[in-house]
Structures are given as C-alpha cells and as structure tokens.
mmCIF file with all atom_site columns, C-alpha atoms in Angstrom:
data_model
loop_
_atom_site.group_PDB
_atom_site.id
_atom_site.type_symbol
_atom_site.label_atom_id
_atom_site.label_alt_id
_atom_site.label_comp_id
_atom_site.label_asym_id
_atom_site.label_entity_id
_atom_site.label_seq_id
_atom_site.pdbx_PDB_ins_code
_atom_site.Cartn_x
_atom_site.Cartn_y
_atom_site.Cartn_z
_atom_site.occupancy
_atom_site.B_iso_or_equiv
_atom_site.pdbx_formal_charge
_atom_site.auth_seq_id
_atom_site.auth_comp_id
_atom_site.auth_asym_id
_atom_site.auth_atom_id
_atom_site.pdbx_PDB_model_num
ATOM 1   C CA . UNK A 1 1   ? 92.357  14.547 7.249  1.00 0.00 ? 27  UNK A CA 1
ATOM 2   C CA . UNK A 1 2   ? 95.277  14.247 9.663  1.00 0.00 ? 28  UNK A CA 1
ATOM 3   C CA . UNK A 1 3   ? 97.210  12.188 7.119  1.00 0.00 ? 29  UNK A CA 1
ATOM 4   C CA . UNK A 1 4   ? 96.660  14.906 4.492  1.00 0.00 ? 30  UNK A CA 1
ATOM 5   C CA . UNK A 1 5   ? 97.777  17.538 6.981  1.00 0.00 ? 31  UNK A CA 1
ATOM 6   C CA . UNK A 1 6   ? 100.948 15.591 7.731  1.00 0.00 ? 32  UNK A CA 1
ATOM 7   C CA . UNK A 1 7   ? 101.701 15.338 4.007  1.00 0.00 ? 33  UNK A CA 1
ATOM 8   C CA . UNK A 1 8   ? 101.046 19.014 3.253  1.00 0.00 ? 34  UNK A CA 1
ATOM 9   C CA . UNK A 1 9   ? 101.994 20.685 6.521  1.00 0.00 ? 35  UNK A CA 1
ATOM 10  C CA . UNK A 1 10  ? 98.730  22.638 6.368  1.00 0.00 ? 36  UNK A CA 1
ATOM 11  C CA . UNK A 1 11  ? 95.280  22.427 7.911  1.00 0.00 ? 37  UNK A CA 1
ATOM 12  C CA . UNK A 1 12  ? 93.035  20.715 5.372  1.00 0.00 ? 38  UNK A CA 1
ATOM 13  C CA . UNK A 1 13  ? 89.576  21.873 6.424  1.00 0.00 ? 39  UNK A CA 1
ATOM 14  C CA . UNK A 1 14  ? 90.176  25.195 8.162  1.00 0.00 ? 40  UNK A CA 1
ATOM 15  C CA . UNK A 1 15  ? 86.787  26.825 8.644  1.00 0.00 ? 41  UNK A CA 1
ATOM 16  C CA . UNK A 1 16  ? 85.591  29.978 10.367 1.00 0.00 ? 42  UNK A CA 1
ATOM 17  C CA . UNK A 1 17  ? 82.457  28.311 11.761 1.00 0.00 ? 43  UNK A CA 1
ATOM 18  C CA . UNK A 1 18  ? 80.608  25.010 11.357 1.00 0.00 ? 44  UNK A CA 1
ATOM 19  C CA . UNK A 1 19  ? 78.963  26.024 8.070  1.00 0.00 ? 45  UNK A CA 1
ATOM 20  C CA . UNK A 1 20  ? 82.236  27.231 6.567  1.00 0.00 ? 46  UNK A CA 1
ATOM 21  C CA . UNK A 1 21  ? 83.974  24.100 7.832  1.00 0.00 ? 47  UNK A CA 1
ATOM 22  C CA . UNK A 1 22  ? 81.362  21.895 6.138  1.00 0.00 ? 48  UNK A CA 1
ATOM 23  C CA . UNK A 1 23  ? 81.636  23.887 2.905  1.00 0.00 ? 49  UNK A CA 1
ATOM 24  C CA . UNK A 1 24  ? 85.414  23.438 2.858  1.00 0.00 ? 50  UNK A CA 1
ATOM 25  C CA . UNK A 1 25  ? 85.014  19.677 3.357  1.00 0.00 ? 51  UNK A CA 1
ATOM 26  C CA . UNK A 1 26  ? 82.549  19.481 0.459  1.00 0.00 ? 52  UNK A CA 1
ATOM 27  C CA . UNK A 1 27  ? 84.738  21.648 -1.788 1.00 0.00 ? 53  UNK A CA 1
ATOM 28  C CA . UNK A 1 28  ? 87.503  19.051 -1.467 1.00 0.00 ? 54  UNK A CA 1
ATOM 29  C CA . UNK A 1 29  ? 85.583  15.785 -1.022 1.00 0.00 ? 55  UNK A CA 1
ATOM 30  C CA . UNK A 1 30  ? 82.565  16.591 -3.192 1.00 0.00 ? 56  UNK A CA 1
ATOM 31  C CA . UNK A 1 31  ? 78.866  16.800 -2.420 1.00 0.00 ? 57  UNK A CA 1
ATOM 32  C CA . UNK A 1 32  ? 77.219  13.832 -0.715 1.00 0.00 ? 58  UNK A CA 1
ATOM 33  C CA . UNK A 1 33  ? 75.273  11.485 -2.952 1.00 0.00 ? 59  UNK A CA 1
ATOM 34  C CA . UNK A 1 34  ? 71.612  10.513 -2.575 1.00 0.00 ? 60  UNK A CA 1
ATOM 35  C CA . UNK A 1 35  ? 72.458  7.369  -0.601 1.00 0.00 ? 61  UNK A CA 1
ATOM 36  C CA . UNK A 1 36  ? 74.327  9.355  2.037  1.00 0.00 ? 62  UNK A CA 1
ATOM 37  C CA . UNK A 1 37  ? 71.664  12.070 2.134  1.00 0.00 ? 63  UNK A CA 1
ATOM 38  C CA . UNK A 1 38  ? 69.031  9.417  2.883  1.00 0.00 ? 64  UNK A CA 1
ATOM 39  C CA . UNK A 1 39  ? 71.011  8.374  5.975  1.00 0.00 ? 65  UNK A CA 1
ATOM 40  C CA . UNK A 1 40  ? 70.825  11.859 7.521  1.00 0.00 ? 66  UNK A CA 1
ATOM 41  C CA . UNK A 1 41  ? 68.073  11.720 10.125 1.00 0.00 ? 67  UNK A CA 1
ATOM 42  C CA . UNK A 1 42  ? 68.042  15.413 11.031 1.00 0.00 ? 68  UNK A CA 1
ATOM 43  C CA . UNK A 1 43  ? 65.695  17.245 8.642  1.00 0.00 ? 69  UNK A CA 1
ATOM 44  C CA . UNK A 1 44  ? 67.402  20.607 9.166  1.00 0.00 ? 70  UNK A CA 1
ATOM 45  C CA . UNK A 1 45  ? 70.844  19.197 8.369  1.00 0.00 ? 71  UNK A CA 1
ATOM 46  C CA . UNK A 1 46  ? 69.574  17.308 5.325  1.00 0.00 ? 72  UNK A CA 1
ATOM 47  C CA . UNK A 1 47  ? 67.729  20.383 4.009  1.00 0.00 ? 73  UNK A CA 1
ATOM 48  C CA . UNK A 1 48  ? 70.788  22.567 4.546  1.00 0.00 ? 74  UNK A CA 1
ATOM 49  C CA . UNK A 1 49  ? 73.065  20.158 2.686  1.00 0.00 ? 75  UNK A CA 1
ATOM 50  C CA . UNK A 1 50  ? 70.558  19.906 -0.167 1.00 0.00 ? 76  UNK A CA 1
ATOM 51  C CA . UNK A 1 51  ? 70.474  23.710 -0.440 1.00 0.00 ? 77  UNK A CA 1
ATOM 52  C CA . UNK A 1 52  ? 74.208  23.977 -1.075 1.00 0.00 ? 78  UNK A CA 1
ATOM 53  C CA . UNK A 1 53  ? 75.594  24.172 -4.596 1.00 0.00 ? 79  UNK A CA 1
ATOM 54  C CA . UNK A 1 54  ? 76.964  20.903 -5.954 1.00 0.00 ? 80  UNK A CA 1
ATOM 55  C CA . UNK A 1 55  ? 80.677  20.387 -5.416 1.00 0.00 ? 81  UNK A CA 1
ATOM 56  C CA . UNK A 1 56  ? 82.823  18.038 -7.488 1.00 0.00 ? 82  UNK A CA 1
ATOM 57  C CA . UNK A 1 57  ? 85.486  16.074 -5.650 1.00 0.00 ? 83  UNK A CA 1
ATOM 58  C CA . UNK A 1 58  ? 88.976  17.444 -6.237 1.00 0.00 ? 84  UNK A CA 1
ATOM 59  C CA . UNK A 1 59  ? 91.460  15.407 -8.241 1.00 0.00 ? 85  UNK A CA 1
ATOM 60  C CA . UNK A 1 60  ? 93.695  14.342 -5.372 1.00 0.00 ? 86  UNK A CA 1
ATOM 61  C CA . UNK A 1 61  ? 96.689  13.809 -7.693 1.00 0.00 ? 87  UNK A CA 1
ATOM 62  C CA . UNK A 1 62  ? 96.562  17.519 -8.474 1.00 0.00 ? 88  UNK A CA 1
ATOM 63  C CA . UNK A 1 63  ? 95.361  18.677 -5.055 1.00 0.00 ? 89  UNK A CA 1
ATOM 64  C CA . UNK A 1 64  ? 98.096  16.794 -3.179 1.00 0.00 ? 90  UNK A CA 1
ATOM 65  C CA . UNK A 1 65  ? 100.734 17.527 -5.794 1.00 0.00 ? 91  UNK A CA 1
ATOM 66  C CA . UNK A 1 66  ? 103.975 15.705 -5.069 1.00 0.00 ? 92  UNK A CA 1
ATOM 67  C CA . UNK A 1 67  ? 102.427 13.041 -2.818 1.00 0.00 ? 93  UNK A CA 1
ATOM 68  C CA . UNK A 1 68  ? 103.297 9.508  -3.809 1.00 0.00 ? 94  UNK A CA 1
ATOM 69  C CA . UNK A 1 69  ? 100.562 7.535  -5.625 1.00 0.00 ? 95  UNK A CA 1
ATOM 70  C CA . UNK A 1 70  ? 99.987  5.091  -2.746 1.00 0.00 ? 96  UNK A CA 1
ATOM 71  C CA . UNK A 1 71  ? 99.396  8.018  -0.366 1.00 0.00 ? 97  UNK A CA 1
ATOM 72  C CA . UNK A 1 72  ? 96.886  9.524  -2.789 1.00 0.00 ? 98  UNK A CA 1
ATOM 73  C CA . UNK A 1 73  ? 95.121  6.177  -3.114 1.00 0.00 ? 99  UNK A CA 1
ATOM 74  C CA . UNK A 1 74  ? 94.784  5.943  0.664  1.00 0.00 ? 100 UNK A CA 1
ATOM 75  C CA . UNK A 1 75  ? 93.572  9.551  0.918  1.00 0.00 ? 101 UNK A CA 1
ATOM 76  C CA . UNK A 1 76  ? 90.894  8.764  -1.679 1.00 0.00 ? 102 UNK A CA 1
ATOM 77  C CA . UNK A 1 77  ? 89.653  6.019  0.622  1.00 0.00 ? 103 UNK A CA 1
ATOM 78  C CA . UNK A 1 78  ? 89.896  8.008  3.860  1.00 0.00 ? 104 UNK A CA 1
ATOM 79  C CA . UNK A 1 79  ? 88.563  11.391 2.720  1.00 0.00 ? 105 UNK A CA 1
ATOM 80  C CA . UNK A 1 80  ? 85.062  10.188 2.000  1.00 0.00 ? 106 UNK A CA 1
ATOM 81  C CA . UNK A 1 81  ? 82.048  12.165 3.237  1.00 0.00 ? 107 UNK A CA 1
ATOM 82  C CA . UNK A 1 82  ? 80.150  8.958  4.063  1.00 0.00 ? 108 UNK A CA 1
ATOM 83  C CA . UNK A 1 83  ? 81.813  7.304  7.074  1.00 0.00 ? 109 UNK A CA 1
ATOM 84  C CA . UNK A 1 84  ? 80.232  3.960  6.138  1.00 0.00 ? 110 UNK A CA 1
ATOM 85  C CA . UNK A 1 85  ? 82.376  3.939  2.987  1.00 0.00 ? 111 UNK A CA 1
ATOM 86  C CA . UNK A 1 86  ? 85.666  4.711  4.736  1.00 0.00 ? 112 UNK A CA 1
ATOM 87  C CA . UNK A 1 87  ? 87.988  1.883  5.691  1.00 0.00 ? 113 UNK A CA 1
ATOM 88  C CA . UNK A 1 88  ? 88.220  0.890  9.321  1.00 0.00 ? 114 UNK A CA 1
ATOM 89  C CA . UNK A 1 89  ? 91.498  1.559  11.108 1.00 0.00 ? 115 UNK A CA 1
ATOM 90  C CA . UNK A 1 90  ? 92.328  -2.127 10.740 1.00 0.00 ? 116 UNK A CA 1
ATOM 91  C CA . UNK A 1 91  ? 91.656  -1.991 6.984  1.00 0.00 ? 117 UNK A CA 1
ATOM 92  C CA . UNK A 1 92  ? 93.585  1.261  6.548  1.00 0.00 ? 118 UNK A CA 1
ATOM 93  C CA . UNK A 1 93  ? 96.636  -0.234 8.259  1.00 0.00 ? 119 UNK A CA 1
ATOM 94  C CA . UNK A 1 94  ? 96.677  -2.953 5.587  1.00 0.00 ? 120 UNK A CA 1
ATOM 95  C CA . UNK A 1 95  ? 96.965  -0.391 2.780  1.00 0.00 ? 121 UNK A CA 1
ATOM 96  C CA . UNK A 1 96  ? 100.280 -0.586 0.863  1.00 0.00 ? 122 UNK A CA 1
ATOM 97  C CA . UNK A 1 97  ? 101.167 3.001  1.800  1.00 0.00 ? 123 UNK A CA 1
ATOM 98  C CA . UNK A 1 98  ? 101.296 2.009  5.471  1.00 0.00 ? 124 UNK A CA 1
ATOM 99  C CA . UNK A 1 99  ? 102.982 -1.365 4.942  1.00 0.00 ? 125 UNK A CA 1
ATOM 100 C CA . UNK A 1 100 ? 106.198 -0.365 6.706  1.00 0.00 ? 126 UNK A CA 1
ATOM 101 C CA . UNK A 1 101 ? 104.168 0.564  9.803  1.00 0.00 ? 127 UNK A CA 1
ATOM 102 C CA . UNK A 1 102 ? 101.839 -2.442 9.729  1.00 0.00 ? 128 UNK A CA 1
ATOM 103 C CA . UNK A 1 103 ? 102.659 -5.098 12.328 1.00 0.00 ? 129 UNK A CA 1
ATOM 104 C CA . UNK A 1 104 ? 99.648  -7.449 12.496 1.00 0.00 ? 130 UNK A CA 1
ATOM 105 C CA . UNK A 1 105 ? 101.064 -9.345 15.479 1.00 0.00 ? 131 UNK A CA 1
ATOM 106 C CA . UNK A 1 106 ? 101.309 -6.114 17.479 1.00 0.00 ? 132 UNK A CA 1
ATOM 107 C CA . UNK A 1 107 ? 98.006  -4.436 16.565 1.00 0.00 ? 133 UNK A CA 1
ATOM 108 C CA . UNK A 1 108 ? 95.234  -5.318 18.974 1.00 0.00 ? 134 UNK A CA 1
ATOM 109 C CA . UNK A 1 109 ? 91.695  -4.969 17.684 1.00 0.00 ? 135 UNK A CA 1
ATOM 110 C CA . UNK A 1 110 ? 88.448  -4.506 19.515 1.00 0.00 ? 136 UNK A CA 1
ATOM 111 C CA . UNK A 1 111 ? 85.978  -7.367 19.219 1.00 0.00 ? 137 UNK A CA 1
ATOM 112 C CA . UNK A 1 112 ? 82.910  -5.162 19.597 1.00 0.00 ? 138 UNK A CA 1
ATOM 113 C CA . UNK A 1 113 ? 81.619  -2.098 17.817 1.00 0.00 ? 139 UNK A CA 1
ATOM 114 C CA . UNK A 1 114 ? 81.966  1.286  19.494 1.00 0.00 ? 140 UNK A CA 1
ATOM 115 C CA . UNK A 1 115 ? 78.723  2.273  21.232 1.00 0.00 ? 141 UNK A CA 1
ATOM 116 C CA . UNK A 1 116 ? 77.959  5.969  20.864 1.00 0.00 ? 142 UNK A CA 1
ATOM 117 C CA . UNK A 1 117 ? 74.340  5.754  22.054 1.00 0.00 ? 143 UNK A CA 1
ATOM 118 C CA . UNK A 1 118 ? 75.169  7.907  25.080 1.00 0.00 ? 144 UNK A CA 1
ATOM 119 C CA . UNK A 1 119 ? 75.699  10.822 22.702 1.00 0.00 ? 145 UNK A CA 1
ATOM 120 C CA . UNK A 1 120 ? 72.116  10.752 21.468 1.00 0.00 ? 146 UNK A CA 1
ATOM 121 C CA . UNK A 1 121 ? 69.676  12.835 23.464 1.00 0.00 ? 147 UNK A CA 1
ATOM 122 C CA . UNK A 1 122 ? 66.246  11.502 24.308 1.00 0.00 ? 148 UNK A CA 1
ATOM 123 C CA . UNK A 1 123 ? 63.624  13.726 22.764 1.00 0.00 ? 149 UNK A CA 1
#
C-alpha cells in the first residue's frame, strides 16, 4: 500500500478503527476467496469476514488513474488480500516497474524464512 500512497499522495486504507480499516481494504482489493478463508484459524475473524457483503476488486487502471501500466501491474500483484499470493520483496524488485532501482549485486537476501512464532500466544 505504501507504493500506492507514493503514487497518489494519499493514504490508501484510512480507517477509523480496525473494522473500518478492514472494510476499506476489501472495498479496494475485493473479498477474500474460499481458499484464503480456509487459512484463517481464528473462528471469530473468519465468521466476521464471511458476514460482510461481497466486494469486487477495483479496476486499478481506473482507481489509480494516470499511473503508468507497469506500476498498475505491480500494484495488482502487491495489493492482494492473501499474503501467500503476494510476491516476495526479492520477486517484487525484479518487476519491470522497479528495473531502474534493481541492482542484484547489491541486494542481500536472507537465507532463512522470518520466524514470527514469538507473536503467537500459548493458549
């Protein structure tokens, strides 16, 4: 969303609270599909998302009017509700829109996956 904000000069998902924030994300990116919903482990969150009206993803060519086609293509990849479907930072840097900033010889990568297990509470 930061890339979209840099292109537009506006906050993309400005919400009043967490529910409003989520609604604004879905209004732009569309409702999650069944595959993504099945990944949500928290019953309350899954039930809440299922209770929302269906949202159709915005046409980014119209929504980001004036942005160059390569930028819109990259935004279509990045602004995906399912993080498993988004490109990694390494993949995103290889996108044609970022070609003038891509220096493979000067872009270190991490050889192990980020471990966020400390964020999960034992129940």
